[in-house]
One Martini backbone bead per residue (centre of mass of N, CA, C, O) as a GRO file, in nm:
protein
  183
    1MET     BB    1  -4.185 -15.386  -9.020
    2LEU     BB    2  -4.172 -15.716  -9.124
    3ASN     BB    3  -4.040 -15.881  -9.405
    4VAL     BB    4  -4.025 -16.192  -9.509
    5GLY     BB    5  -3.828 -16.446  -9.689
    6ILE     BB    6  -3.886 -16.750  -9.806
    7TYR     BB    7  -3.664 -16.992  -9.896
    8GLY     BB    8  -3.767 -17.262  -9.993
    9SER     BB    9  -3.831 -17.507  -9.808
   10GLY     BB   10  -4.047 -17.523  -9.506
   11ASN     BB   11  -4.126 -17.452  -9.201
   12VAL     BB   12  -4.281 -17.154  -9.107
   13GLY     BB   13  -4.296 -17.199  -8.805
   14ASP     BB   14  -4.003 -17.218  -8.783
   15VAL     BB   15  -3.893 -16.955  -8.916
   16LEU     BB   16  -4.034 -16.760  -8.720
   17GLU     BB   17  -3.906 -16.880  -8.448
   18ALA     BB   18  -3.612 -16.779  -8.555
   19VAL     BB   19  -3.663 -16.487  -8.593
   20ARG     BB   20  -3.784 -16.450  -8.292
   21LYS     BB   21  -3.499 -16.522  -8.152
   22MET     BB   22  -3.298 -16.333  -8.320
   23LEU     BB   23  -3.514 -16.052  -8.242
   24ARG     BB   24  -3.598 -16.054  -7.963
   25ILE     BB   25  -3.905 -16.009  -7.917
   26ASP     BB   26  -3.898 -16.102  -7.582
   27PHE     BB   27  -3.788 -15.857  -7.488
   28ASP     BB   28  -3.672 -15.662  -7.215
   29CYS     BB   29  -3.626 -15.302  -7.119
   30SER     BB   30  -3.713 -15.229  -6.824
   31GLU     BB   31  -3.473 -15.333  -6.640
   32PHE     BB   32  -3.229 -15.155  -6.797
   33LEU     BB   33  -3.397 -14.867  -6.746
   34ASP     BB   34  -3.399 -14.893  -6.424
   35ALA     BB   35  -3.081 -14.916  -6.414
   36VAL     BB   36  -3.034 -14.624  -6.596
   37ARG     BB   37  -3.202 -14.369  -6.434
   38GLY     BB   38  -2.944 -14.228  -6.280
   39TYR     BB   39  -2.804 -14.214  -6.597
   40PRO     BB   40  -2.882 -13.949  -6.803
   41GLU     BB   41  -2.728 -14.038  -7.075
   42ILE     BB   42  -2.809 -14.343  -7.098
   43TYR     BB   43  -3.131 -14.279  -7.044
   44SER     BB   44  -3.159 -14.123  -7.319
   45LEU     BB   45  -3.048 -14.321  -7.519
   46ALA     BB   46  -3.233 -14.547  -7.447
   47LEU     BB   47  -3.502 -14.413  -7.537
   48LYS     BB   48  -3.440 -14.364  -7.790
   49HIS     BB   49  -3.352 -14.685  -7.857
   50VAL     BB   50  -3.576 -14.906  -7.711
   51GLY     BB   51  -3.611 -15.101  -7.983
   52LEU     BB   52  -3.321 -15.211  -7.938
   53ARG     BB   53  -3.170 -15.509  -7.962
   54PRO     BB   54  -3.032 -15.786  -7.886
   55SER     BB   55  -2.868 -16.020  -8.055
   56ARG     BB   56  -2.870 -16.339  -8.209
   57CYS     BB   57  -2.764 -16.682  -8.198
   58VAL     BB   58  -2.811 -17.004  -8.323
   59SER     BB   59  -2.512 -17.093  -8.183
   60LEU     BB   60  -2.244 -17.148  -7.980
   61TYR     BB   61  -2.062 -17.145  -8.185
   62TYR     BB   62  -2.094 -16.895  -8.350
   63ALA     BB   63  -2.040 -16.718  -8.113
   64LEU     BB   64  -1.775 -16.760  -8.040
   65ILE     BB   65  -1.648 -16.677  -8.285
   66ASP     BB   66  -1.762 -16.392  -8.273
   67SER     BB   67  -1.629 -16.317  -8.034
   68VAL     BB   68  -1.339 -16.361  -8.090
   69ILE     BB   69  -1.312 -16.167  -8.316
   70LYS     BB   70  -1.408 -15.919  -8.133
   71GLN     BB   71  -1.154 -15.860  -7.990
   72ALA     BB   72  -1.003 -15.625  -7.954
   73VAL     BB   73  -1.185 -15.460  -8.212
   74PHE     BB   74  -1.286 -15.313  -8.466
   75LEU     BB   75  -1.589 -15.385  -8.576
   76LYS     BB   76  -1.553 -15.360  -8.871
   77GLN     BB   77  -1.319 -15.561  -8.887
   78ALA     BB   78  -1.485 -15.790  -8.755
   79LEU     BB   79  -1.664 -15.825  -8.968
   80ASN     BB   80  -1.523 -15.868  -9.191
   81THR     BB   81  -1.364 -16.136  -9.120
   82ILE     BB   82  -1.604 -16.290  -9.097
   83ALA     BB   83  -1.721 -16.261  -9.382
   84LYS     BB   84  -1.465 -16.425  -9.501
   85ILE     BB   85  -1.483 -16.677  -9.370
   86VAL     BB   86  -1.756 -16.747  -9.467
   87VAL     BB   87  -1.705 -16.717  -9.790
   88LYS     BB   88  -1.456 -16.921  -9.784
   89TYR     BB   89  -1.579 -17.157  -9.595
   90GLY     BB   90  -1.865 -17.153  -9.615
   91ARG     BB   91  -2.173 -17.251  -9.684
   92ARG     BB   92  -2.340 -17.237  -9.996
   93LYS     BB   93  -2.663 -17.111 -10.136
   94SER     BB   94  -2.867 -17.097 -10.383
   95ILE     BB   95  -3.190 -16.919 -10.418
   96SER     BB   96  -3.306 -16.727 -10.684
   97GLY     BB   97  -3.022 -16.596 -10.708
   98LYS     BB   98  -2.954 -16.631 -10.405
   99VAL     BB   99  -2.684 -16.609 -10.173
  100PHE     BB  100  -2.612 -16.803  -9.911
  101TYR     BB  101  -2.443 -16.819  -9.577
  102GLU     BB  102  -2.232 -16.998  -9.370
  103TYR     BB  103  -2.080 -17.089  -9.151
  104PRO     BB  104  -1.829 -17.288  -9.083
  105SER     BB  105  -1.781 -17.594  -9.017
  106PRO     BB  106  -1.571 -17.770  -8.800
  107THR     BB  107  -1.439 -17.929  -9.040
  108LYS     BB  108  -1.367 -17.692  -9.222
  109LEU     BB  109  -1.196 -17.547  -9.031
  110LEU     BB  110  -0.973 -17.793  -8.958
  111LYS     BB  111  -0.832 -17.728  -9.255
  112VAL     BB  112  -0.721 -17.489  -9.161
  113SER     BB  113  -0.461 -17.261  -9.119
  114VAL     BB  114  -0.347 -17.033  -8.906
  115GLU     BB  115  -0.215 -16.865  -9.140
  116GLU     BB  116  -0.467 -16.849  -9.313
  117LEU     BB  117  -0.610 -16.671  -9.069
  118LYS     BB  118  -0.394 -16.438  -9.065
  119SER     BB  119  -0.449 -16.350  -9.347
  120LEU     BB  120  -0.780 -16.235  -9.215
  121ARG     BB  121  -0.683 -16.072  -8.953
  122LEU     BB  122  -0.564 -16.289  -8.753
  123SER     BB  123  -0.450 -16.374  -8.479
  124ARG     BB  124  -0.275 -16.638  -8.377
  125THR     BB  125  -0.455 -16.667  -8.137
  126LYS     BB  126  -0.757 -16.661  -8.260
  127ALA     BB  127  -0.713 -16.890  -8.434
  128LYS     BB  128  -0.636 -17.098  -8.234
  129ALA     BB  129  -0.928 -17.073  -8.119
  130LEU     BB  130  -1.086 -17.154  -8.340
  131LEU     BB  131  -0.984 -17.445  -8.373
  132GLU     BB  132  -1.057 -17.514  -8.088
  133ILE     BB  133  -1.361 -17.488  -8.131
  134ALA     BB  134  -1.422 -17.648  -8.352
  135LYS     BB  135  -1.296 -17.920  -8.197
  136ALA     BB  136  -1.521 -17.915  -7.941
  137LYS     BB  137  -1.768 -17.974  -8.183
  138ALA     BB  138  -1.658 -18.225  -8.295
  139GLU     BB  139  -1.601 -18.377  -8.006
  140GLY     BB  140  -1.855 -18.267  -7.840
  141ARG     BB  141  -1.778 -18.062  -7.584
  142LEU     BB  142  -1.974 -17.866  -7.639
  143PRO     BB  143  -2.208 -17.712  -7.538
  144SER     BB  144  -2.531 -17.645  -7.550
  145GLU     BB  145  -2.806 -17.456  -7.554
  146ALA     BB  146  -2.935 -17.580  -7.300
  147GLU     BB  147  -2.733 -17.602  -7.099
  148ALA     BB  148  -2.675 -17.249  -7.101
  149GLU     BB  149  -2.956 -17.208  -7.007
  150ARG     BB  150  -2.967 -17.393  -6.735
  151ASN     BB  151  -2.610 -17.314  -6.717
  152PRO     BB  152  -2.415 -17.094  -6.734
  153GLU     BB  153  -2.185 -17.106  -6.539
  154GLU     BB  154  -2.084 -17.401  -6.622
  155THR     BB  155  -2.038 -17.296  -6.917
  156ILE     BB  156  -1.822 -17.120  -6.879
  157ARG     BB  157  -1.613 -17.296  -6.753
  158GLU     BB  158  -1.612 -17.502  -7.000
  159LEU     BB  159  -1.511 -17.278  -7.197
  160THR     BB  160  -1.251 -17.185  -7.059
  161LYS     BB  161  -1.100 -17.482  -7.152
  162ILE     BB  162  -1.079 -17.322  -7.407
  163TYR     BB  163  -0.851 -17.200  -7.593
  164GLY     BB  164  -0.937 -16.830  -7.602
  165VAL     BB  165  -1.149 -16.878  -7.362
  166GLY     BB  166  -1.296 -16.635  -7.186
  167THR     BB  167  -1.522 -16.469  -6.967
  168TRP     BB  168  -1.550 -16.243  -7.201
  169THR     BB  169  -1.645 -16.485  -7.414
  170ALA     BB  170  -1.848 -16.649  -7.278
  171GLN     BB  171  -2.095 -16.441  -7.205
  172PRO     BB  172  -2.180 -16.334  -7.462
  173SER     BB  173  -2.228 -16.602  -7.608
  174ILE     BB  174  -2.465 -16.691  -7.406
  175ALA     BB  175  -2.615 -16.427  -7.460
  176MET     BB  176  -2.670 -16.477  -7.786
  177ILE     BB  177  -2.870 -16.755  -7.718
  178SER     BB  178  -3.010 -16.667  -7.453
  179GLU     BB  179  -3.332 -16.573  -7.319
  180LYS     BB  180  -3.198 -16.537  -7.008
  181PHE     BB  181  -2.951 -16.422  -6.968
  182THR     BB  182  -2.745 -16.290  -6.685
  183THR     BB  183  -2.498 -16.150  -6.479
   0.00000   0.00000   0.00000
């Protein structure tokens, strides 16, 4: 059972729909279980954690930032870096004494230098990639979530034109926002 507290005003139906999408309530594990049935170690692990679902991201912009930061580093380090970026540059709102954060907007992120991002444990390449993603979003060059859903392969081609975004970054980013994406 999951209890969801809604702070502030808004349509409860919209909030519940967002939670449904983020938690992937509609995710069907049966195809994955069928695929790993021939691998006893993986299959037993999958059965042990059958209720776990991959999480979603609310936008392709956020998913790309997340995927770039998580490239080739320990997950704990990546999550700490993401948290530092969100707290330092993201929008914050205090509601009923609780502080909520949002990823930094593209315009806010574009005001940050590569050197400042490097000080948060990002490589120069990753820092430049984040700024290029923000620039693509600000200029309207980032494909929409609907486009990614309709044509993931074309979206991957478009995303890989952005500095620092390769196929191995584009694919998980689309998977984090898509209800249908499979490799």
